[in-house]
Amino acid sequence: MSWGTELWDQFDNLEKHTQWGIEVLEKYIKFVKERTEIEINYAKQLRNLSKKYQTKKNSKEEEESKYTSCKAFQNTLNEMNDYAGQHEVISENMTSQIMVDLTRCVQEFKQERKSHFHEGRKAQQHIETCWKQLEASKRRFERDCKEADRAQQYFEKMDADINVTKADVEKARQQAQIRHQMADDSKGDYSSVLLKFNREQHEHYHTHIPAIFQKLQDMEEKRIARMGESLKTYADIDRRVIPIIGKCLDGITKSAESINEKQDSQTVIEAFKSGFEPPGDIDFEDFTQSIKRTVSDTSLTNTRSEGKTDPKVPGKSRGKLWPFIKKNKLSLKLGATPEDFSNLPPEQRRKKLQQKVDELNKDIQKEIDQRDALTKMKDVYMKNPQMGDAASVTQKLVEIGNNIEKLRVEVHKFESWLAEVEGRLPVRNDNSRRQSGLYETQNAAPVNNCVQDRESSPDGSYTEDQSQETEVKVTPTEFDDDFDDEEPLPTIGTCKALYPFDGENEGTISVTEGEVLNVIEEDKGDGWTRIRRNEDEEGYVPTSYIEVYLDKNAKGAKTYI
């Protein structure tokens, strides 16, 4: 079926139809464009969502990522990021493989259609011109025939009239002959124009118009075929990413299957266990004895009863350690963390020290790599002075060497602390200088002490002042009253200072290496021992800085039942 033969007289309708076909193609292009915008926006939102819930570096969330459930969630976020990437691929492929190609085709179709209809209008104008020539020739032939007939009738009338002269009759006869000749000429011209028009009309409707309409038909079929190919491409673009999206979903499923609740429970134990032993039984304290007892603050029972009112001094607390403990806890909250992490329980301290050692070793390796690179650069400069100054590299190598040495000293220091925690080195022979802390795992106490028991609130009060040095001051009146009003604690042994201690914090006392002092309260598990110099100067020193010699027969020694 051909448009040229079946639709030879539907020029205007074909013009409208082909214009509609191009508009449909443009409408489809617009649809694809909006789809690409949706895909790119969806991918962007998915990426933003994934980024929003990603673990922040150097944050608490990074520590939580060790749990299998958190790892599975992070893997899911990564898979969603890849999932978003596939939607970006869809958008890019639709833009390049459909929109760009179809937009170019639409321009070509518009230009081709314009050319074909311009040629068709030109053919129509030509046939219309031929028709007008035929009509003009026909009217002229008709007019000449009528005039020839009137001239013949006039001649016959003049010839029958006896009153008309012979000259007038002759003139009428000649005029009739002229009109007949003109009619014959018009007839011949009309016949010639008619033959020409019929020939042109035949070519127009059987040659020119069919050819033009056939080109339009081919163009329209090509447009339809291109749209069909684009729709297939539209589906193929989606289909090509389905396997990759399936892999993303498989990754999420695999992450979900990797969750191990037992392993996470064990991780909680490793993360939070302190290493302390559970508290033992509380000793019975006999109050039926009639003799006056001197109570020692060295036992767990006395620690738990520190909040009780002293019969001799009503309303006063017998505990001297409380203001100092609270002060140090507040100092830690304000950022004053000991370098050796001695404020942490044994197991937590071991982990922190191991982490610090690993970080320092990484820093050392970075410095070594940089030193090796600069050494190679120095050799190149020495062989080719025009490339650079070797002296400048030498100075940098010296700085790196110093940095490596400093880092190695730090590693040795932290490894010593780590070995102390793990029990590989004896505590008393450690030559490294320890900073003060609240917990010390190697201290041996003769009684069962419990951190929870010591944290029951005594009556002693204190105030804190957050200054630039993050110091916490104790209210002088209440703190001093506790010391002034209480009876002096008995000596329970002696100690020898292994290292010098400045005692800058309130409640501490300064000692020099080798100095011998009296012990009035032994370490309760918090890393501090209370000592006395002379009879009027006493305070706390780190237990790891001294060597204690307890006197079992000292006055105030605890009686166990």
Short mmCIF file of N, CA and C in Angstrom, two decimals, residues 64-215:
data_model
loop_
_atom_site.label_atom_id
_atom_site.label_comp_id
_atom_site.label_asym_id
_atom_site.label_seq_id
_atom_site.Cartn_x
_atom_site.Cartn_y
_atom_site.Cartn_z
N GLU A 64 31.69 1.74 67.78
CA GLU A 64 30.56 0.81 67.76
C GLU A 64 30.56 -0.07 66.51
N SER A 65 31.35 0.30 65.50
CA SER A 65 31.35 -0.45 64.24
C SER A 65 31.98 -1.83 64.36
N LYS A 66 32.51 -2.15 65.53
CA LYS A 66 33.11 -3.47 65.71
C LYS A 66 32.06 -4.56 65.86
N TYR A 67 30.81 -4.18 66.14
CA TYR A 67 29.75 -5.17 66.28
C TYR A 67 29.29 -5.64 64.90
N THR A 68 28.96 -6.92 64.80
CA THR A 68 28.58 -7.48 63.51
C THR A 68 27.30 -6.83 62.97
N SER A 69 26.38 -6.46 63.86
CA SER A 69 25.15 -5.81 63.39
C SER A 69 25.46 -4.44 62.81
N CYS A 70 26.38 -3.70 63.45
CA CYS A 70 26.77 -2.40 62.92
C CYS A 70 27.53 -2.53 61.60
N LYS A 71 28.39 -3.56 61.52
CA LYS A 71 29.11 -3.80 60.27
C LYS A 71 28.14 -4.13 59.15
N ALA A 72 27.13 -4.94 59.47
CA ALA A 72 26.13 -5.29 58.45
C ALA A 72 25.38 -4.05 57.99
N PHE A 73 25.07 -3.17 58.92
CA PHE A 73 24.37 -1.93 58.56
C PHE A 73 25.24 -1.05 57.68
N GLN A 74 26.55 -0.95 58.02
CA GLN A 74 27.45 -0.15 57.21
C GLN A 74 27.61 -0.76 55.82
N ASN A 75 27.67 -2.09 55.73
CA ASN A 75 27.74 -2.74 54.42
C ASN A 75 26.47 -2.48 53.61
N THR A 76 25.33 -2.45 54.31
CA THR A 76 24.08 -2.13 53.63
C THR A 76 24.12 -0.72 53.06
N LEU A 77 24.66 0.22 53.83
CA LEU A 77 24.78 1.60 53.35
C LEU A 77 25.70 1.66 52.12
N ASN A 78 26.79 0.89 52.15
CA ASN A 78 27.69 0.87 50.99
C ASN A 78 26.99 0.28 49.77
N GLU A 79 26.21 -0.78 49.99
CA GLU A 79 25.48 -1.39 48.88
C GLU A 79 24.44 -0.41 48.33
N MET A 80 23.81 0.35 49.22
CA MET A 80 22.84 1.35 48.76
C MET A 80 23.53 2.44 47.96
N ASN A 81 24.76 2.73 48.30
CA ASN A 81 25.52 3.71 47.52
C ASN A 81 25.77 3.18 46.11
N ASP A 82 26.12 1.89 46.02
CA ASP A 82 26.28 1.27 44.70
C ASP A 82 24.93 1.18 43.98
N TYR A 83 23.89 0.91 44.74
CA TYR A 83 22.53 0.87 44.18
C TYR A 83 22.19 2.23 43.55
N ALA A 84 22.54 3.30 44.25
CA ALA A 84 22.30 4.65 43.71
C ALA A 84 23.12 4.87 42.44
N GLY A 85 24.33 4.30 42.40
CA GLY A 85 25.16 4.44 41.21
C GLY A 85 24.52 3.83 39.98
N GLN A 86 23.77 2.75 40.15
CA GLN A 86 23.10 2.12 39.01
C GLN A 86 21.99 3.01 38.47
N HIS A 87 21.32 3.75 39.33
CA HIS A 87 20.30 4.68 38.85
C HIS A 87 20.96 5.86 38.11
N GLU A 88 22.15 6.23 38.52
CA GLU A 88 22.89 7.23 37.76
C GLU A 88 23.26 6.70 36.38
N VAL A 89 23.63 5.42 36.33
CA VAL A 89 23.94 4.78 35.03
C VAL A 89 22.71 4.79 34.13
N ILE A 90 21.54 4.50 34.70
CA ILE A 90 20.30 4.53 33.92
C ILE A 90 20.09 5.92 33.33
N SER A 91 20.27 6.94 34.16
CA SER A 91 20.08 8.32 33.69
C SER A 91 21.06 8.67 32.59
N GLU A 92 22.32 8.30 32.78
CA GLU A 92 23.35 8.64 31.77
C GLU A 92 23.09 7.90 30.46
N ASN A 93 22.75 6.62 30.53
CA ASN A 93 22.52 5.85 29.31
C ASN A 93 21.28 6.33 28.56
N MET A 94 20.23 6.67 29.29
CA MET A 94 19.03 7.17 28.61
C MET A 94 19.30 8.51 27.94
N THR A 95 20.14 9.30 28.57
CA THR A 95 20.48 10.60 27.97
C THR A 95 21.29 10.41 26.70
N SER A 96 22.30 9.54 26.77
CA SER A 96 23.21 9.38 25.62
C SER A 96 22.62 8.51 24.52
N GLN A 97 21.89 7.44 24.89
CA GLN A 97 21.43 6.48 23.90
C GLN A 97 20.03 6.76 23.37
N ILE A 98 19.26 7.57 24.05
CA ILE A 98 17.89 7.84 23.60
C ILE A 98 17.70 9.32 23.29
N MET A 99 17.91 10.15 24.29
CA MET A 99 17.59 11.57 24.11
C MET A 99 18.42 12.22 23.02
N VAL A 100 19.73 12.03 23.09
CA VAL A 100 20.61 12.68 22.11
C VAL A 100 20.31 12.19 20.71
N ASP A 101 20.16 10.88 20.55
CA ASP A 101 19.91 10.29 19.24
C ASP A 101 18.56 10.72 18.68
N LEU A 102 17.52 10.65 19.51
CA LEU A 102 16.19 11.02 19.03
C LEU A 102 16.08 12.51 18.75
N THR A 103 16.73 13.33 19.53
CA THR A 103 16.69 14.78 19.27
C THR A 103 17.30 15.09 17.91
N ARG A 104 18.40 14.41 17.58
CA ARG A 104 19.00 14.60 16.26
C ARG A 104 18.07 14.10 15.17
N CYS A 105 17.43 12.96 15.41
CA CYS A 105 16.49 12.41 14.41
C CYS A 105 15.30 13.34 14.20
N VAL A 106 14.79 13.93 15.27
CA VAL A 106 13.66 14.85 15.14
C VAL A 106 14.04 16.03 14.25
N GLN A 107 15.23 16.56 14.43
CA GLN A 107 15.67 17.68 13.59
C GLN A 107 15.78 17.25 12.13
N GLU A 108 16.29 16.04 11.92
CA GLU A 108 16.40 15.54 10.55
C GLU A 108 15.01 15.32 9.94
N PHE A 109 14.10 14.75 10.72
CA PHE A 109 12.73 14.52 10.23
C PHE A 109 12.05 15.85 9.89
N LYS A 110 12.23 16.84 10.74
CA LYS A 110 11.62 18.14 10.47
C LYS A 110 12.14 18.74 9.18
N GLN A 111 13.46 18.64 8.99
CA GLN A 111 14.05 19.20 7.78
C GLN A 111 13.61 18.42 6.54
N GLU A 112 13.56 17.10 6.64
CA GLU A 112 13.14 16.27 5.52
C GLU A 112 11.67 16.52 5.19
N ARG A 113 10.85 16.58 6.21
CA ARG A 113 9.42 16.84 5.99
C ARG A 113 9.22 18.20 5.33
N LYS A 114 9.94 19.17 5.79
CA LYS A 114 9.82 20.51 5.21
C LYS A 114 10.20 20.49 3.74
N SER A 115 11.26 19.76 3.41
CA SER A 115 11.71 19.68 2.02
C SER A 115 10.66 18.98 1.14
N HIS A 116 10.09 17.88 1.62
CA HIS A 116 9.10 17.13 0.83
C HIS A 116 7.84 17.96 0.60
N PHE A 117 7.34 18.61 1.62
CA PHE A 117 6.12 19.39 1.44
C PHE A 117 6.37 20.66 0.62
N HIS A 118 7.57 21.16 0.68
CA HIS A 118 7.91 22.30 -0.20
C HIS A 118 7.87 21.84 -1.66
N GLU A 119 8.40 20.66 -1.92
CA GLU A 119 8.36 20.12 -3.28
C GLU A 119 6.92 19.82 -3.70
N GLY A 120 6.10 19.30 -2.77
CA GLY A 120 4.70 19.02 -3.09
C GLY A 120 3.92 20.29 -3.39
N ARG A 121 4.17 21.34 -2.59
CA ARG A 121 3.47 22.61 -2.86
C ARG A 121 3.91 23.20 -4.20
N LYS A 122 5.14 23.04 -4.52
CA LYS A 122 5.63 23.53 -5.80
C LYS A 122 4.94 22.79 -6.95
N ALA A 123 4.77 21.47 -6.81
CA ALA A 123 4.07 20.69 -7.84
C ALA A 123 2.61 21.11 -7.94
N GLN A 124 1.99 21.36 -6.77
CA GLN A 124 0.60 21.81 -6.79
C GLN A 124 0.47 23.18 -7.46
N GLN A 125 1.38 24.05 -7.17
CA GLN A 125 1.35 25.37 -7.81
C GLN A 125 1.51 25.25 -9.33
N HIS A 126 2.37 24.34 -9.77
CA HIS A 126 2.57 24.14 -11.22
C HIS A 126 1.30 23.63 -11.88
N ILE A 127 0.64 22.65 -11.28
CA ILE A 127 -0.57 22.10 -11.90
C ILE A 127 -1.69 23.12 -11.86
N GLU A 128 -1.72 23.94 -10.81
CA GLU A 128 -2.73 25.00 -10.75
C GLU A 128 -2.48 26.04 -11.83
N THR A 129 -1.23 26.34 -12.09
CA THR A 129 -0.90 27.28 -13.16
C THR A 129 -1.34 26.72 -14.52
N CYS A 130 -1.06 25.44 -14.74
CA CYS A 130 -1.49 24.80 -15.99
C CYS A 130 -3.02 24.82 -16.11
N TRP A 131 -3.70 24.62 -15.01
CA TRP A 131 -5.16 24.65 -15.04
C TRP A 131 -5.68 26.04 -15.38
N LYS A 132 -5.06 27.03 -14.84
CA LYS A 132 -5.45 28.40 -15.15
C LYS A 132 -5.21 28.72 -16.63
N GLN A 133 -4.12 28.27 -17.18
CA GLN A 133 -3.85 28.48 -18.61
C GLN A 133 -4.91 27.78 -19.46
N LEU A 134 -5.29 26.56 -19.02
CA LEU A 134 -6.32 25.83 -19.75
C LEU A 134 -7.65 26.57 -19.68
N GLU A 135 -8.01 27.08 -18.55
CA GLU A 135 -9.26 27.81 -18.40
C GLU A 135 -9.25 29.09 -19.24
N ALA A 136 -8.14 29.76 -19.27
CA ALA A 136 -8.05 30.99 -20.07
C ALA A 136 -8.17 30.69 -21.57
N SER A 137 -7.52 29.63 -22.01
CA SER A 137 -7.59 29.25 -23.43
C SER A 137 -9.01 28.81 -23.79
N LYS A 138 -9.63 28.15 -22.85
CA LYS A 138 -10.99 27.69 -23.09
C LYS A 138 -11.96 28.87 -23.19
N ARG A 139 -11.81 29.84 -22.29
CA ARG A 139 -12.70 31.01 -22.32
C ARG A 139 -12.46 31.83 -23.59
N ARG A 140 -11.22 31.93 -23.98
CA ARG A 140 -10.93 32.68 -25.22
C ARG A 140 -11.53 31.98 -26.43
N PHE A 141 -11.42 30.65 -26.49
CA PHE A 141 -12.01 29.90 -27.60
C PHE A 141 -13.53 30.05 -27.59
N GLU A 142 -14.12 30.02 -26.42
CA GLU A 142 -15.57 30.19 -26.32
C GLU A 142 -15.99 31.58 -26.78
N ARG A 143 -15.22 32.58 -26.36
CA ARG A 143 -15.58 33.95 -26.74
C ARG A 143 -15.44 34.15 -28.25
N ASP A 144 -14.37 33.61 -28.83
CA ASP A 144 -14.17 33.78 -30.28
C ASP A 144 -15.26 33.05 -31.09
N CYS A 145 -15.70 31.92 -30.59
CA CYS A 145 -16.78 31.19 -31.28
C CYS A 145 -18.08 32.00 -31.25
N LYS A 146 -18.39 32.61 -30.13
CA LYS A 146 -19.59 33.41 -30.02
C LYS A 146 -19.51 34.64 -30.93
N GLU A 147 -18.39 35.27 -30.97
CA GLU A 147 -18.23 36.45 -31.84
C GLU A 147 -18.30 36.05 -33.33
N ALA A 148 -17.72 34.91 -33.67
CA ALA A 148 -17.80 34.42 -35.06
C ALA A 148 -19.24 34.13 -35.45
N ASP A 149 -20.00 33.57 -34.51
CA ASP A 149 -21.40 33.28 -34.78
C ASP A 149 -22.20 34.57 -34.96
N ARG A 150 -21.93 35.57 -34.11
CA ARG A 150 -22.64 36.85 -34.26
C ARG A 150 -22.26 37.53 -35.59
N ALA A 151 -20.97 37.45 -35.97
CA ALA A 151 -20.55 38.06 -37.24
C ALA A 151 -21.19 37.35 -38.44
N GLN A 152 -21.39 36.05 -38.36
CA GLN A 152 -22.05 35.31 -39.44
C GLN A 152 -23.51 35.69 -39.55
N GLN A 153 -24.14 35.82 -38.43
CA GLN A 153 -25.55 36.22 -38.44
C GLN A 153 -25.71 37.64 -38.99
N TYR A 154 -24.81 38.52 -38.63
CA TYR A 154 -24.88 39.89 -39.13
C TYR A 154 -24.69 39.94 -40.66
N PHE A 155 -23.73 39.09 -41.12
CA PHE A 155 -23.51 39.05 -42.58
C PHE A 155 -24.75 38.54 -43.31
N GLU A 156 -25.33 37.51 -42.78
CA GLU A 156 -26.53 36.96 -43.44
C GLU A 156 -27.66 37.99 -43.42
N LYS A 157 -27.79 38.72 -42.41
CA LYS A 157 -28.83 39.75 -42.33
C LYS A 157 -28.57 40.86 -43.35
N MET A 158 -27.32 41.28 -43.46
CA MET A 158 -26.98 42.35 -44.41
C MET A 158 -27.17 41.85 -45.86
N ASP A 159 -26.83 40.60 -46.07
CA ASP A 159 -26.93 40.07 -47.44
C ASP A 159 -28.40 39.92 -47.88
N ALA A 160 -29.31 39.72 -46.96
CA ALA A 160 -30.74 39.57 -47.29
C ALA A 160 -31.45 40.92 -47.41
N ASP A 161 -30.84 41.94 -46.94
CA ASP A 161 -31.47 43.28 -46.96
C ASP A 161 -31.12 43.92 -48.33
N ILE A 162 -32.26 44.30 -49.13
CA ILE A 162 -32.04 44.85 -50.48
C ILE A 162 -31.67 46.32 -50.43
N ASN A 163 -31.83 46.90 -49.28
CA ASN A 163 -31.55 48.32 -49.14
C ASN A 163 -30.09 48.58 -48.80
N VAL A 164 -29.35 47.50 -48.46
CA VAL A 164 -27.95 47.66 -48.07
C VAL A 164 -27.08 47.62 -49.33
N THR A 165 -26.07 48.45 -49.27
CA THR A 165 -25.20 48.52 -50.44
C THR A 165 -24.32 47.29 -50.51
N LYS A 166 -23.82 47.11 -51.69
CA LYS A 166 -22.96 45.95 -51.92
C LYS A 166 -21.67 46.05 -51.10
N ALA A 167 -21.17 47.24 -50.89
CA ALA A 167 -19.94 47.44 -50.12
C ALA A 167 -20.16 47.04 -48.65
N ASP A 168 -21.30 47.37 -48.10
CA ASP A 168 -21.56 47.00 -46.70
C ASP A 168 -21.70 45.50 -46.54
N VAL A 169 -22.32 44.88 -47.59
CA VAL A 169 -22.44 43.41 -47.51
C VAL A 169 -21.06 42.76 -47.54
N GLU A 170 -20.19 43.29 -48.41
CA GLU A 170 -18.84 42.74 -48.53
C GLU A 170 -18.05 42.92 -47.22
N LYS A 171 -18.26 44.06 -46.62
CA LYS A 171 -17.57 44.33 -45.35
C LYS A 171 -18.04 43.37 -44.26
N ALA A 172 -19.31 43.12 -44.22
CA ALA A 172 -19.85 42.19 -43.23
C ALA A 172 -19.35 40.77 -43.49
N ARG A 173 -19.24 40.44 -44.75
CA ARG A 173 -18.73 39.10 -45.08
C ARG A 173 -17.27 38.94 -44.61
N GLN A 174 -16.45 39.97 -44.88
CA GLN A 174 -15.05 39.91 -44.46
C GLN A 174 -14.91 39.82 -42.92
N GLN A 175 -15.75 40.58 -42.26
CA GLN A 175 -15.71 40.55 -40.78
C GLN A 175 -16.08 39.17 -40.25
N ALA A 176 -17.04 38.53 -40.90
CA ALA A 176 -17.44 37.19 -40.48
C ALA A 176 -16.32 36.18 -40.70
N GLN A 177 -15.61 36.36 -41.83
CA GLN A 177 -14.50 35.46 -42.10
C GLN A 177 -13.38 35.61 -41.05
N ILE A 178 -13.12 36.88 -40.70
CA ILE A 178 -12.06 37.14 -39.68
C ILE A 178 -12.42 36.47 -38.34
N ARG A 179 -13.69 36.58 -37.96
CA ARG A 179 -14.13 36.01 -36.69
C ARG A 179 -14.05 34.47 -36.72
N HIS A 180 -14.38 33.93 -37.87
CA HIS A 180 -14.27 32.48 -38.00
C HIS A 180 -12.81 32.04 -37.90
N GLN A 181 -11.91 32.85 -38.47
CA GLN A 181 -10.48 32.50 -38.41
C GLN A 181 -9.96 32.58 -36.98
N MET A 182 -10.40 33.61 -36.27
CA MET A 182 -10.00 33.75 -34.87
C MET A 182 -10.54 32.60 -34.03
N ALA A 183 -11.73 32.16 -34.31
CA ALA A 183 -12.30 31.03 -33.58
C ALA A 183 -11.51 29.76 -33.87
N ASP A 184 -11.12 29.61 -35.12
CA ASP A 184 -10.32 28.42 -35.45
C ASP A 184 -8.97 28.46 -34.73
N ASP A 185 -8.37 29.66 -34.69
CA ASP A 185 -7.07 29.77 -33.98
C ASP A 185 -7.23 29.48 -32.49
N SER A 186 -8.27 30.01 -31.88
CA SER A 186 -8.53 29.76 -30.46
C SER A 186 -8.79 28.28 -30.21
N LYS A 187 -9.46 27.66 -31.14
CA LYS A 187 -9.72 26.24 -30.98
C LYS A 187 -8.41 25.45 -30.98
N GLY A 188 -7.52 25.81 -31.91
CA GLY A 188 -6.23 25.11 -31.96
C GLY A 188 -5.40 25.35 -30.71
N ASP A 189 -5.42 26.60 -30.24
CA ASP A 189 -4.66 26.92 -29.01
C ASP A 189 -5.24 26.17 -27.80
N TYR A 190 -6.53 26.17 -27.71
CA TYR A 190 -7.20 25.48 -26.61
C TYR A 190 -6.89 23.99 -26.62
N SER A 191 -6.89 23.41 -27.82
CA SER A 191 -6.59 21.99 -27.93
C SER A 191 -5.17 21.69 -27.49
N SER A 192 -4.26 22.59 -27.88
CA SER A 192 -2.87 22.39 -27.50
C SER A 192 -2.68 22.51 -25.98
N VAL A 193 -3.28 23.52 -25.38
CA VAL A 193 -3.16 23.71 -23.91
C VAL A 193 -3.82 22.56 -23.16
N LEU A 194 -4.91 22.08 -23.68
CA LEU A 194 -5.60 20.96 -23.04
C LEU A 194 -4.73 19.71 -23.04
N LEU A 195 -4.08 19.44 -24.19
CA LEU A 195 -3.19 18.28 -24.24
C LEU A 195 -2.04 18.42 -23.23
N LYS A 196 -1.51 19.65 -23.17
CA LYS A 196 -0.41 19.89 -22.24
C LYS A 196 -0.87 19.71 -20.79
N PHE A 197 -2.03 20.24 -20.47
CA PHE A 197 -2.55 20.13 -19.10
C PHE A 197 -2.79 18.68 -18.71
N ASN A 198 -3.38 17.92 -19.64
CA ASN A 198 -3.64 16.51 -19.34
C ASN A 198 -2.34 15.74 -19.09
N ARG A 199 -1.35 16.12 -19.89
CA ARG A 199 -0.05 15.46 -19.67
C ARG A 199 0.54 15.85 -18.31
N GLU A 200 0.49 17.16 -17.99
CA GLU A 200 1.02 17.62 -16.70
C GLU A 200 0.22 17.04 -15.53
N GLN A 201 -1.08 16.98 -15.72
CA GLN A 201 -1.92 16.45 -14.65
C GLN A 201 -1.63 14.98 -14.41
N HIS A 202 -1.40 14.25 -15.51
CA HIS A 202 -1.08 12.84 -15.37
C HIS A 202 0.25 12.65 -14.64
N GLU A 203 1.24 13.45 -15.01
CA GLU A 203 2.53 13.35 -14.33
C GLU A 203 2.42 13.77 -12.85
N HIS A 204 1.58 14.79 -12.59
CA HIS A 204 1.43 15.28 -11.24
C HIS A 204 0.85 14.21 -10.32
N TYR A 205 -0.24 13.57 -10.76
CA TYR A 205 -0.92 12.61 -9.91
C TYR A 205 -0.38 11.20 -10.00
N HIS A 206 0.39 10.93 -11.00
CA HIS A 206 0.92 9.57 -11.17
C HIS A 206 2.43 9.48 -11.02
N THR A 207 3.09 10.63 -10.98
CA THR A 207 4.56 10.60 -10.88
C THR A 207 5.06 11.46 -9.72
N HIS A 208 4.80 12.80 -9.84
CA HIS A 208 5.36 13.72 -8.84
C HIS A 208 4.78 13.49 -7.43
N ILE A 209 3.46 13.58 -7.31
CA ILE A 209 2.83 13.43 -6.00
C ILE A 209 3.09 12.05 -5.40
N PRO A 210 2.96 10.94 -6.15
CA PRO A 210 3.29 9.64 -5.55
C PRO A 210 4.72 9.57 -5.03
N ALA A 211 5.65 10.19 -5.80
CA ALA A 211 7.05 10.16 -5.35
C ALA A 211 7.22 10.93 -4.04
N ILE A 212 6.60 12.11 -3.97
CA ILE A 212 6.70 12.92 -2.75
C ILE A 212 6.04 12.21 -1.58
N PHE A 213 4.83 11.68 -1.82
CA PHE A 213 4.12 10.99 -0.75
C PHE A 213 4.85 9.73 -0.31
N GLN A 214 5.55 9.09 -1.26
CA GLN A 214 6.32 7.89 -0.89
C GLN A 214 7.48 8.26 0.03
N LYS A 215 8.11 9.39 -0.26
CA LYS A 215 9.19 9.87 0.63
C LYS A 215 8.65 10.20 2.02
#
